[in-house]
mmCIF file with all atom_site columns, C-alpha atoms and ligand atoms in Angstrom:
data_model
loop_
_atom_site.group_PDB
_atom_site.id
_atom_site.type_symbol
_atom_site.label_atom_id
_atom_site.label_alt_id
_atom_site.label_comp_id
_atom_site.label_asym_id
_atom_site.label_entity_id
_atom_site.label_seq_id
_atom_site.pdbx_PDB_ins_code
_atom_site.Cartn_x
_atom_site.Cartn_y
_atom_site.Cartn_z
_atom_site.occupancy
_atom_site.B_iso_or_equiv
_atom_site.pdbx_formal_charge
_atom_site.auth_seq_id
_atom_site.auth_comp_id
_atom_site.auth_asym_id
_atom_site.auth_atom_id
_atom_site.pdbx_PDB_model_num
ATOM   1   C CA  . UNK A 1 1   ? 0.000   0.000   0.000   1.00 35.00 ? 1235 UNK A CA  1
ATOM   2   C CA  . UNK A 1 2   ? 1.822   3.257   -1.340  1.00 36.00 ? 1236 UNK A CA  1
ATOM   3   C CA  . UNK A 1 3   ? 0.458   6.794   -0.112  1.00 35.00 ? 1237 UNK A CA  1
ATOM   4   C CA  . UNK A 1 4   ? -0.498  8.354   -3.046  1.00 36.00 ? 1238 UNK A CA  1
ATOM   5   C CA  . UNK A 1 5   ? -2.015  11.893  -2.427  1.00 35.00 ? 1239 UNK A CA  1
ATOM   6   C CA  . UNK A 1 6   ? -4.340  13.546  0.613   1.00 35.00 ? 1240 UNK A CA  1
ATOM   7   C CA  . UNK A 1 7   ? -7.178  14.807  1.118   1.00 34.00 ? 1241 UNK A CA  1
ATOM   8   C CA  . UNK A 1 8   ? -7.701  18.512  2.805   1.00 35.00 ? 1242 UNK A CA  1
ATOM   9   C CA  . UNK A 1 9   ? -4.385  17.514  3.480   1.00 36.00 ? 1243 UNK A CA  1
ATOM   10  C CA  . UNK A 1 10  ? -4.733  14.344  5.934   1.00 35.00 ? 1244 UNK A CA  1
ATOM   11  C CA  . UNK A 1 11  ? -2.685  11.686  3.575   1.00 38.00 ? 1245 UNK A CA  1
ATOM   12  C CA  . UNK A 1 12  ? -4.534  8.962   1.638   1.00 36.00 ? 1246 UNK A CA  1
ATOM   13  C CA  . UNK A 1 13  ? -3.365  5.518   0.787   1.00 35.00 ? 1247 UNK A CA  1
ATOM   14  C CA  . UNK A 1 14  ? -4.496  3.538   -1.777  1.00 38.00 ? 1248 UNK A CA  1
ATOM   15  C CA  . UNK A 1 15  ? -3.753  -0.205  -3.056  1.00 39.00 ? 1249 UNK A CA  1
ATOM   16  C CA  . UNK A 1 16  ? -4.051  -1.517  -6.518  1.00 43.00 ? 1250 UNK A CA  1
ATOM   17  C CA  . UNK A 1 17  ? -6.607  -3.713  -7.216  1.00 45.00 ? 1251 UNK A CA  1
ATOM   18  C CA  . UNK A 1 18  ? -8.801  -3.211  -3.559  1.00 51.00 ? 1252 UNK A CA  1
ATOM   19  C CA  . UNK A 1 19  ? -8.442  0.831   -3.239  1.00 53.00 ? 1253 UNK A CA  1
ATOM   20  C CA  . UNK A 1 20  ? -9.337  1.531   0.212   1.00 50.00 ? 1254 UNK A CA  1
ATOM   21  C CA  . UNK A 1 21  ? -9.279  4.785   1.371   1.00 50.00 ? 1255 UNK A CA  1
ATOM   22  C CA  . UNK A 1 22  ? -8.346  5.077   4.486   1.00 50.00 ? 1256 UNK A CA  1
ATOM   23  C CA  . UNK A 1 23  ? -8.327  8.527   7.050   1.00 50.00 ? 1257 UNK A CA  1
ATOM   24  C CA  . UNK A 1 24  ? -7.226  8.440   10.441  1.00 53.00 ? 1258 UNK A CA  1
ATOM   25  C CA  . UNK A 1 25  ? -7.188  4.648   10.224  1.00 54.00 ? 1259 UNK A CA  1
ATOM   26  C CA  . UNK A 1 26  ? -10.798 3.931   9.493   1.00 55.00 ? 1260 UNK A CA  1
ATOM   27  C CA  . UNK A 1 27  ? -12.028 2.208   6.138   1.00 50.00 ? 1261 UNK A CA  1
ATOM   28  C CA  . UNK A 1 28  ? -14.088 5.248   4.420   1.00 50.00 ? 1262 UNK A CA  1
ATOM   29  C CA  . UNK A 1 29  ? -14.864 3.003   1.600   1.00 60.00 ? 1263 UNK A CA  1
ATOM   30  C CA  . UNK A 1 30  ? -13.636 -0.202  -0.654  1.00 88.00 ? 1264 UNK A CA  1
ATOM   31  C CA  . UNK A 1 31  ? -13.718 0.510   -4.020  1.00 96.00 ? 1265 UNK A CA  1
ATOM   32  C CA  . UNK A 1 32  ? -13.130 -2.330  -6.007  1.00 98.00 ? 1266 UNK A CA  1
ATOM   33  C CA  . UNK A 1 33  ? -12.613 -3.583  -9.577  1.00 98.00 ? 1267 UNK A CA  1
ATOM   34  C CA  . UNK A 1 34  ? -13.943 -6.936  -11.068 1.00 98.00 ? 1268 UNK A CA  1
ATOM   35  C CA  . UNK A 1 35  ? -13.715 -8.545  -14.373 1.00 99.00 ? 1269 UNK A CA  1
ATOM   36  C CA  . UNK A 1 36  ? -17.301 -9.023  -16.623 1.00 99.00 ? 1270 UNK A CA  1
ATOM   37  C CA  . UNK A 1 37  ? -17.940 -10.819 -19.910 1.00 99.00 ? 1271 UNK A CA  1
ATOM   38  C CA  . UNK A 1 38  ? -21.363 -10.611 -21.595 1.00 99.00 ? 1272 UNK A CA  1
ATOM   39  C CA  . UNK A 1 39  ? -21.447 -13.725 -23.341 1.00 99.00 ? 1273 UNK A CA  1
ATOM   40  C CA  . UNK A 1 40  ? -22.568 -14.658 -26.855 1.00 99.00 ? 1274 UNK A CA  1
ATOM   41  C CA  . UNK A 1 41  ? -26.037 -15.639 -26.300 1.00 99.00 ? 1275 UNK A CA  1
ATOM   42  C CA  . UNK A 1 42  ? -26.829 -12.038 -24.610 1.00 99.00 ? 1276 UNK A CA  1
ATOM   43  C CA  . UNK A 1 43  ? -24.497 -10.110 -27.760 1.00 98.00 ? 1277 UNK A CA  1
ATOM   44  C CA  . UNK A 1 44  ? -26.489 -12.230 -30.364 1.00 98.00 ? 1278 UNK A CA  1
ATOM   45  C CA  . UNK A 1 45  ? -29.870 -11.073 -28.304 1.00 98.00 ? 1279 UNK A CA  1
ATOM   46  C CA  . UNK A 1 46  ? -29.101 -7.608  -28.560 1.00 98.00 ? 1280 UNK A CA  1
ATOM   47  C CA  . UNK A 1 47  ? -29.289 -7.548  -24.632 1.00 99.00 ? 1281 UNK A CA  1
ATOM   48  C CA  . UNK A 1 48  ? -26.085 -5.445  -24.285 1.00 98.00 ? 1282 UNK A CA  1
ATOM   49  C CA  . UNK A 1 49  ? -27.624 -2.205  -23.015 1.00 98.00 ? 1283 UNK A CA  1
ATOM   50  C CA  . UNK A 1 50  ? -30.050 -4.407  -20.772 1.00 98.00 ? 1284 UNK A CA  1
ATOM   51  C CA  . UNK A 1 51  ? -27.159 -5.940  -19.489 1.00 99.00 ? 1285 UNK A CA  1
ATOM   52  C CA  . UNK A 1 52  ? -25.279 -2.869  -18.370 1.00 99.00 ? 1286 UNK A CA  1
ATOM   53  C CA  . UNK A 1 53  ? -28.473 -0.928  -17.268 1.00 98.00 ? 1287 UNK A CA  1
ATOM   54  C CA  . UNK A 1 54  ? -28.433 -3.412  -14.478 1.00 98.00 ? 1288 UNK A CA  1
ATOM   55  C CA  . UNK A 1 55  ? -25.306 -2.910  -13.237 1.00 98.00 ? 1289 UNK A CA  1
ATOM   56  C CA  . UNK A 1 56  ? -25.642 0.673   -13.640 1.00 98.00 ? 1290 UNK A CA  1
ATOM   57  C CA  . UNK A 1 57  ? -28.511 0.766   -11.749 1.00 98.00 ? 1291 UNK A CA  1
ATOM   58  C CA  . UNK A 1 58  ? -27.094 -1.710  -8.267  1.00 98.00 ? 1292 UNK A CA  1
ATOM   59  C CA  . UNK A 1 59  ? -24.091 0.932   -8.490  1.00 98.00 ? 1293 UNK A CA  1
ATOM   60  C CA  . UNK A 1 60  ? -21.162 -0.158  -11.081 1.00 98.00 ? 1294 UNK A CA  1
ATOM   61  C CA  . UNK A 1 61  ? -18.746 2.142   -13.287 1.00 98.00 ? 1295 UNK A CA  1
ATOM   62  C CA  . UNK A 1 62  ? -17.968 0.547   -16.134 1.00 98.00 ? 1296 UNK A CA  1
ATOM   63  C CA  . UNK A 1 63  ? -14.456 1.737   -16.573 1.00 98.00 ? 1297 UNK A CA  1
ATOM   64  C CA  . UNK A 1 64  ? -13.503 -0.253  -19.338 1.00 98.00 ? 1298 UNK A CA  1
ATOM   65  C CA  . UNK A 1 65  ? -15.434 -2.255  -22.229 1.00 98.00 ? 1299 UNK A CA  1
ATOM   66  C CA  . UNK A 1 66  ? -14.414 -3.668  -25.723 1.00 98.00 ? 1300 UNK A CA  1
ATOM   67  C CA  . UNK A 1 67  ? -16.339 -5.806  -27.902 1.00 98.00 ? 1301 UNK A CA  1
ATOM   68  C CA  . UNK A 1 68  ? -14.486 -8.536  -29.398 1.00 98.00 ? 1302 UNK A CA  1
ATOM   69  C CA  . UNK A 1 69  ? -15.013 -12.101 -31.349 1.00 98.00 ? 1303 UNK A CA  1
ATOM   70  C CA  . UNK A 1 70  ? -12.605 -14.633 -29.338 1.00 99.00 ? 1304 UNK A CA  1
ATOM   71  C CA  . UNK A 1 71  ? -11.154 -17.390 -31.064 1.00 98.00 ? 1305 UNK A CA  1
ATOM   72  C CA  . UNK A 1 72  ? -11.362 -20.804 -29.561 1.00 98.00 ? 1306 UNK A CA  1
ATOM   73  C CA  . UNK A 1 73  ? -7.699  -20.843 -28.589 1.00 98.00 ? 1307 UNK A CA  1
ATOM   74  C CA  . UNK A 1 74  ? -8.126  -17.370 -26.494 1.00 98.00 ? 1308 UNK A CA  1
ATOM   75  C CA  . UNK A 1 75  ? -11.578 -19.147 -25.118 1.00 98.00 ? 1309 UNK A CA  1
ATOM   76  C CA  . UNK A 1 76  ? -9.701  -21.772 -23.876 1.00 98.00 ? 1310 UNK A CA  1
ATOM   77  C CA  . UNK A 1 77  ? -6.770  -19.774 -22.208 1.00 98.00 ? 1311 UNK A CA  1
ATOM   78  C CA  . UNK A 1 78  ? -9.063  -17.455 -20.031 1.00 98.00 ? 1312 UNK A CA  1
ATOM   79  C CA  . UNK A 1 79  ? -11.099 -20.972 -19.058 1.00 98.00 ? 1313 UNK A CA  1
ATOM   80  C CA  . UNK A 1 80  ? -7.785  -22.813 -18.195 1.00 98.00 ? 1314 UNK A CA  1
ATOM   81  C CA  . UNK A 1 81  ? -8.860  -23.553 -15.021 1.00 97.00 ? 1315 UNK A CA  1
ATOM   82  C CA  . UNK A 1 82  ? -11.429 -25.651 -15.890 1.00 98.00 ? 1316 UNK A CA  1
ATOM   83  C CA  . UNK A 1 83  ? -9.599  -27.785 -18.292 1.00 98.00 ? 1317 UNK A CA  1
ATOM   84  C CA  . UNK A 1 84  ? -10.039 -30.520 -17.201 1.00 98.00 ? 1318 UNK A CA  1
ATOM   85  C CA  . UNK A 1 85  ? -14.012 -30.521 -16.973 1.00 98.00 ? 1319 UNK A CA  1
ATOM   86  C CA  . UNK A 1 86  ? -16.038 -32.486 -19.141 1.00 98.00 ? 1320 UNK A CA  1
ATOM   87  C CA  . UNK A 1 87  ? -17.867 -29.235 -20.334 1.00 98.00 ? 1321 UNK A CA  1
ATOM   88  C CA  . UNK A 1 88  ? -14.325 -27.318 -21.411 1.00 98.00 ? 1322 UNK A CA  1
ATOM   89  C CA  . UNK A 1 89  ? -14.590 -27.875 -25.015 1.00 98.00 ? 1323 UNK A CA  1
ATOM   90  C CA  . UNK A 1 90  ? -18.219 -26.918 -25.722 1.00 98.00 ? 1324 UNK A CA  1
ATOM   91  C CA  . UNK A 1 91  ? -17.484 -24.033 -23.070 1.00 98.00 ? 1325 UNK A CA  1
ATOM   92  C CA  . UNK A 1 92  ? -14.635 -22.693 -25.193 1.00 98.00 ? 1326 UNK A CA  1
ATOM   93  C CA  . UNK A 1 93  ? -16.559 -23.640 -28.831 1.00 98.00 ? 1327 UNK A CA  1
ATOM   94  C CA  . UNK A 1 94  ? -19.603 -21.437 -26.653 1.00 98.00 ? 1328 UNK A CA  1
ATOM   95  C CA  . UNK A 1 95  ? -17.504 -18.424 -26.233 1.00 99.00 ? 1329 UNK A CA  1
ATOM   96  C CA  . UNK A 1 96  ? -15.881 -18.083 -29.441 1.00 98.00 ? 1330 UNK A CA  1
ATOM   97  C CA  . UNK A 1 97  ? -19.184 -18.533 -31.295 1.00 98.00 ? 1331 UNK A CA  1
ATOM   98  C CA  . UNK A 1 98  ? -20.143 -15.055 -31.619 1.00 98.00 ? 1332 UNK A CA  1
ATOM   99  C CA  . UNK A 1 99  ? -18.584 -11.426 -30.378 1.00 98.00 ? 1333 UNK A CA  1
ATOM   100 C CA  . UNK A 1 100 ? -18.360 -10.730 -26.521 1.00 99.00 ? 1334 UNK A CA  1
ATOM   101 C CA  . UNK A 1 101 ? -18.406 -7.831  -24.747 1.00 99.00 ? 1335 UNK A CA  1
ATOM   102 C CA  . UNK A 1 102 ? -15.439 -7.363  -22.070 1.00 99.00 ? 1336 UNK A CA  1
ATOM   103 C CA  . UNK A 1 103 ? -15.348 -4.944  -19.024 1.00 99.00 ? 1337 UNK A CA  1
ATOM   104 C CA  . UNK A 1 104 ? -14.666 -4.068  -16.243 1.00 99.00 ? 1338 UNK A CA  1
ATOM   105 C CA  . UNK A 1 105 ? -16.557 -3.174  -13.338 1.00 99.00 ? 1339 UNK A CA  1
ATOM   106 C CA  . UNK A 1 106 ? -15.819 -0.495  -10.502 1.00 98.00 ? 1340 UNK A CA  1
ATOM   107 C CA  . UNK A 1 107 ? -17.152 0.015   -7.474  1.00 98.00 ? 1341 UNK A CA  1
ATOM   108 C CA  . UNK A 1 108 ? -17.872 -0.337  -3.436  1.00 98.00 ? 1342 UNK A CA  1
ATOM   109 C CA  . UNK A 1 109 ? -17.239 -4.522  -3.535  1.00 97.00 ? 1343 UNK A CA  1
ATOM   110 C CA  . UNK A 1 110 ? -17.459 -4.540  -6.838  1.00 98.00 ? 1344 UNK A CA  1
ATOM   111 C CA  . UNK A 1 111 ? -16.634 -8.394  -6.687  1.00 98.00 ? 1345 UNK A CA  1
ATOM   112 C CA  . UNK A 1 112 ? -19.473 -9.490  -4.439  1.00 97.00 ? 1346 UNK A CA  1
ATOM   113 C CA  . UNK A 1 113 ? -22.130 -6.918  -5.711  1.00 98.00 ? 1347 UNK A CA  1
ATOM   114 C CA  . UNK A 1 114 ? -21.329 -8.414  -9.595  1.00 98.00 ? 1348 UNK A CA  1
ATOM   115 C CA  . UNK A 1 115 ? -21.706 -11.839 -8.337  1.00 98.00 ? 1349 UNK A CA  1
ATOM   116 C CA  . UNK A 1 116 ? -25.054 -10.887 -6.858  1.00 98.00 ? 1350 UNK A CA  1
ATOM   117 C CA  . UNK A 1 117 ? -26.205 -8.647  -9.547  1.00 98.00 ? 1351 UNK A CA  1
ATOM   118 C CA  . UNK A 1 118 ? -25.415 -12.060 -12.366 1.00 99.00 ? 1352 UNK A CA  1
ATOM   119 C CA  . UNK A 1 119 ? -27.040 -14.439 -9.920  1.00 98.00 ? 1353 UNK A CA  1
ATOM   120 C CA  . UNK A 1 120 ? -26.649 -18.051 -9.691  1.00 98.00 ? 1354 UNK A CA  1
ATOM   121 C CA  . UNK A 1 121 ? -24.411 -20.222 -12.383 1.00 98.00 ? 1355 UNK A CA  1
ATOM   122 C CA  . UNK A 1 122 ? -27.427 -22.133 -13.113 1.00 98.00 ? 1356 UNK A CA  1
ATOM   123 C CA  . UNK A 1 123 ? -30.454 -19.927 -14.568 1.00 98.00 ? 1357 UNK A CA  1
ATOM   124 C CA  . UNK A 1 124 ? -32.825 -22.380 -13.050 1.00 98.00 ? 1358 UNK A CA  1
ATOM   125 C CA  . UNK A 1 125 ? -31.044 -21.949 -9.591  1.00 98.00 ? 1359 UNK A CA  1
ATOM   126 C CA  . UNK A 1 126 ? -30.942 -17.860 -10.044 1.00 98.00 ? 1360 UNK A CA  1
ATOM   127 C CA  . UNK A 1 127 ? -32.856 -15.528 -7.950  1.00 98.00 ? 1361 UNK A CA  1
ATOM   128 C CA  . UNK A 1 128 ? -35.515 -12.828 -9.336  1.00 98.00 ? 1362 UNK A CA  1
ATOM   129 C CA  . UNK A 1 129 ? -34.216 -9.851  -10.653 1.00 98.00 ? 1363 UNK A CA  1
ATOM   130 C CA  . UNK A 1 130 ? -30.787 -10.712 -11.830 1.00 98.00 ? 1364 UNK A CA  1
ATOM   131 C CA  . UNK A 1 131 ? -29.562 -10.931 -15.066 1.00 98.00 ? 1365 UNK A CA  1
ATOM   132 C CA  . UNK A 1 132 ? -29.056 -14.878 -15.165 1.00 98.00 ? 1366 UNK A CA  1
ATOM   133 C CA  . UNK A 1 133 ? -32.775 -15.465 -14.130 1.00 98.00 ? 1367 UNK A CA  1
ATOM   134 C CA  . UNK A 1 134 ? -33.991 -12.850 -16.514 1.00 98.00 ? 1368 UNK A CA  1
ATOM   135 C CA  . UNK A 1 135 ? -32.244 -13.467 -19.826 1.00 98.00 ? 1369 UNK A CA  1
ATOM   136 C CA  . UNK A 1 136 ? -29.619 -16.987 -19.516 1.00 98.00 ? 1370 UNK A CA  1
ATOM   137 C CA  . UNK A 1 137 ? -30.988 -19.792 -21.620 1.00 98.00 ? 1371 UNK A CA  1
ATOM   138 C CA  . UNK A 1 138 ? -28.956 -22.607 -19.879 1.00 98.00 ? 1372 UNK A CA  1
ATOM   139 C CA  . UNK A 1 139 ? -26.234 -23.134 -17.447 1.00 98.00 ? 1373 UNK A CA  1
ATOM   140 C CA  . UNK A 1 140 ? -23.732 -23.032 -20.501 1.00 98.00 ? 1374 UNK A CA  1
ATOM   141 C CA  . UNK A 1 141 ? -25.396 -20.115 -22.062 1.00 98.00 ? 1375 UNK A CA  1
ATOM   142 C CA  . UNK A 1 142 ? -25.696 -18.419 -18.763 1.00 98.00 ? 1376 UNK A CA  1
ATOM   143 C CA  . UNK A 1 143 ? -25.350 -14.439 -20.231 1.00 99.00 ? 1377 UNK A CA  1
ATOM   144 C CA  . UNK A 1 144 ? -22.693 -13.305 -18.299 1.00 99.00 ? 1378 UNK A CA  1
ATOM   145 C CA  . UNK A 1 145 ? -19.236 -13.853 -16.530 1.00 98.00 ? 1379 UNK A CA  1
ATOM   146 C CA  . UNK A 1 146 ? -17.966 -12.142 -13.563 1.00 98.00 ? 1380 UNK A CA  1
ATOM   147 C CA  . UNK A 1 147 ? -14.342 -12.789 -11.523 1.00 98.00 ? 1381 UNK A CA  1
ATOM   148 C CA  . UNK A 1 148 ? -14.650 -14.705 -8.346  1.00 98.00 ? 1382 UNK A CA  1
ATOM   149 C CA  . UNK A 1 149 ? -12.242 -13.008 -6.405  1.00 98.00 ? 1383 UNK A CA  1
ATOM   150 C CA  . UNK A 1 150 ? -9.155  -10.353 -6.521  1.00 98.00 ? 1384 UNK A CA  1
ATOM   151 C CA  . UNK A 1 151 ? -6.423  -12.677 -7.639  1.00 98.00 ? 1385 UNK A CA  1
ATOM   152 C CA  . UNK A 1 152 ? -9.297  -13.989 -10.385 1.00 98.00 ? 1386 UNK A CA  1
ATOM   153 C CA  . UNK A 1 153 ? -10.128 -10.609 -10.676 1.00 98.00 ? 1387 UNK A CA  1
ATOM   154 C CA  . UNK A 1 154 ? -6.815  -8.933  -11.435 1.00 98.00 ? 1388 UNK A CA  1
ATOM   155 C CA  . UNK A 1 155 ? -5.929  -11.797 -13.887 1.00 98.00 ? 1389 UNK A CA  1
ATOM   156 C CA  . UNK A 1 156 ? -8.723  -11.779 -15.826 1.00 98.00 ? 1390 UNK A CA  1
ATOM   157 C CA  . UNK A 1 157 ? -8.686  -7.655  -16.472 1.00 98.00 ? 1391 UNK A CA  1
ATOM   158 C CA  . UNK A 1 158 ? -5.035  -8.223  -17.507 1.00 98.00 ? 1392 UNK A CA  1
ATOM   159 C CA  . UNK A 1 159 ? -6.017  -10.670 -19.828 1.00 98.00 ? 1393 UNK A CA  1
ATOM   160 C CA  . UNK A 1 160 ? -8.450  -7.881  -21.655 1.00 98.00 ? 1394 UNK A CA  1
ATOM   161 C CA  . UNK A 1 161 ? -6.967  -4.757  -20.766 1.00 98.00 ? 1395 UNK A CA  1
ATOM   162 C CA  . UNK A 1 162 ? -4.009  -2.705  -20.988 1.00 98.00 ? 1396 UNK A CA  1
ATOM   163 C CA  . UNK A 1 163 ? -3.846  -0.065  -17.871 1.00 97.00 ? 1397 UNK A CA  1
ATOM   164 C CA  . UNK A 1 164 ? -4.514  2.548   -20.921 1.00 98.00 ? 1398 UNK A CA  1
ATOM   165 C CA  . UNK A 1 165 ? -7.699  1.460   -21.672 1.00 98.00 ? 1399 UNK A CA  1
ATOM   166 C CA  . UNK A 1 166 ? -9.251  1.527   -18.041 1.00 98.00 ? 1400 UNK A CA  1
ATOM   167 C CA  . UNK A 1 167 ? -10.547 4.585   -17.399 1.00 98.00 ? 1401 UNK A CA  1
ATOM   168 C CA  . UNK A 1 168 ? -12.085 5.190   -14.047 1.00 94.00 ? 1402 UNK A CA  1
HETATM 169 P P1  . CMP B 2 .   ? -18.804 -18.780 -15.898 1.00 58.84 ? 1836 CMP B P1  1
HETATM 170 O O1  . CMP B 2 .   ? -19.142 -18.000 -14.702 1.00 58.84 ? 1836 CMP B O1  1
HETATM 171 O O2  . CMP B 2 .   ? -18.394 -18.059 -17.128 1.00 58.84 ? 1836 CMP B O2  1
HETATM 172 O O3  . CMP B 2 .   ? -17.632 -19.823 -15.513 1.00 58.84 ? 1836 CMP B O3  1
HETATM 173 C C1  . CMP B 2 .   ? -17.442 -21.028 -16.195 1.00 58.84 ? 1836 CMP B C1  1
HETATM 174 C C2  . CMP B 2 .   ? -18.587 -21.361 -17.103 1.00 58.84 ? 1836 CMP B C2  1
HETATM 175 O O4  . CMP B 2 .   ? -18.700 -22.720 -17.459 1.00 58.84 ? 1836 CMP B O4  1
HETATM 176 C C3  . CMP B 2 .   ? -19.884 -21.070 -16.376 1.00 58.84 ? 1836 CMP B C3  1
HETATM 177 O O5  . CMP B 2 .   ? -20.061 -19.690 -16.257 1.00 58.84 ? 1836 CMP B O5  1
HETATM 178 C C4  . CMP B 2 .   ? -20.899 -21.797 -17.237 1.00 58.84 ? 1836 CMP B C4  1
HETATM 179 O O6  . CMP B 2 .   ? -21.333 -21.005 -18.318 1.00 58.84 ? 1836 CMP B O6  1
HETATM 180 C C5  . CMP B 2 .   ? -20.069 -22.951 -17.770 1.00 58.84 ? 1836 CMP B C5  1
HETATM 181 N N1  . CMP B 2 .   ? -20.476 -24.199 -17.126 1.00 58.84 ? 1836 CMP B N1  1
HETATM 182 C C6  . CMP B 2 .   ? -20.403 -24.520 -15.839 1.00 58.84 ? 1836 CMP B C6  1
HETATM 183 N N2  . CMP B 2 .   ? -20.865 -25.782 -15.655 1.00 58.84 ? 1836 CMP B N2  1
HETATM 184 C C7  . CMP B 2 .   ? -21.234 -26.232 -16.860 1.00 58.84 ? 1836 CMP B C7  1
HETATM 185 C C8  . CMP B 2 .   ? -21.789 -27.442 -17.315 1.00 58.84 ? 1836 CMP B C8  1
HETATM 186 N N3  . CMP B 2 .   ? -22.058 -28.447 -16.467 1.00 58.84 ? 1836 CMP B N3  1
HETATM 187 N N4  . CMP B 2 .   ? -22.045 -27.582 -18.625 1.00 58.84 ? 1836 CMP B N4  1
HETATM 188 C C9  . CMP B 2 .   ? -21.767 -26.563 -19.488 1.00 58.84 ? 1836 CMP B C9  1
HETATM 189 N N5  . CMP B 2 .   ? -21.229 -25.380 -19.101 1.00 58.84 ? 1836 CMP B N5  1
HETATM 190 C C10 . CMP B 2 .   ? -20.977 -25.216 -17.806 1.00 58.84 ? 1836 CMP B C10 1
#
């Protein structure tokens, strides 16, 4: 943790991927970044706008966002940790089938909020109101990705994004 400027002159310090700020000791806030992917079968839908209206509205930035058409090989690196499940290959044929849209997130636990926001894996297992209940078609074609933690998190935005292209 570096101090990295102050505020009415009582000094700030921030980290890299968790920015707390801190004054006098006590957390003020946690402002966090987290990895998204709004996956083919939402692109193909035309449920891009939808998408980010809902994260908008629970309290995300998006600071970042590109839309791209992955090929299978680039599928299959960001999956890499599930390579050895039975579903990898039709999981990495999925996401290179059509453009995705890649961004990140910001804001107060970004990670946790995200997760909440998608909803559960499985459509069918997904609560009302998020995006995964509302528009996935299956537990492969589940809409949207989001990081599961920091380390996932930092990796996965690296994977995307240069530091030039995140603008917070
Ligand atoms: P995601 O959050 O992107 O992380 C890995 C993805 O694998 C997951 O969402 C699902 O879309 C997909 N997945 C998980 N389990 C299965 C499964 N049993 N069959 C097909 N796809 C799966």
């Amino acid at each position: 943790m570096n101090a990295t400027m102050s505020i009415h002159g009582f000094p700030t310090f921030t980290s890299h991927a968790n920015r707390h700020i801190i004054l006098y000791g006590v957390i003020k806030m946690a402002i966090q970044r987290t990895f998204s992917i709004i996956k083919p079968d939402a692109t193909k839908r035309n449920l891009t706008g939808a998408i980010v209206a809902k994260f908008e509205n629970a309290g995300l930035r998006v600071i970042a966002q590109k839309k791209i058409h992955l090929t299978k090989a680039q599928a299959g690196v960001f999956y890499e940790v599930h390579k050895e499940r039975p579903f990898y290959d039709e999981l990495c044929e999925y996401m290179s089938s059509a453009p995705i849209v890649a961004q990140v997130l910001e804001g107060e636990n970004a990670i946790s909020l995200n997760r909440e926001i998608m909803g559960a894996t499985n459509p069918a297992e997904a609560a009302e109101g998020t995006i995964r209940k509302e528009f996935a078609l299956s537990l492969g074609e589940n809409s949207v990705h989001g990081s599961d933690g920091p380390d996932t998190a930092a990796l996965e935005i690296s994977y995307f994004f240069s530091g030039l292209e995140i603008v917070s």
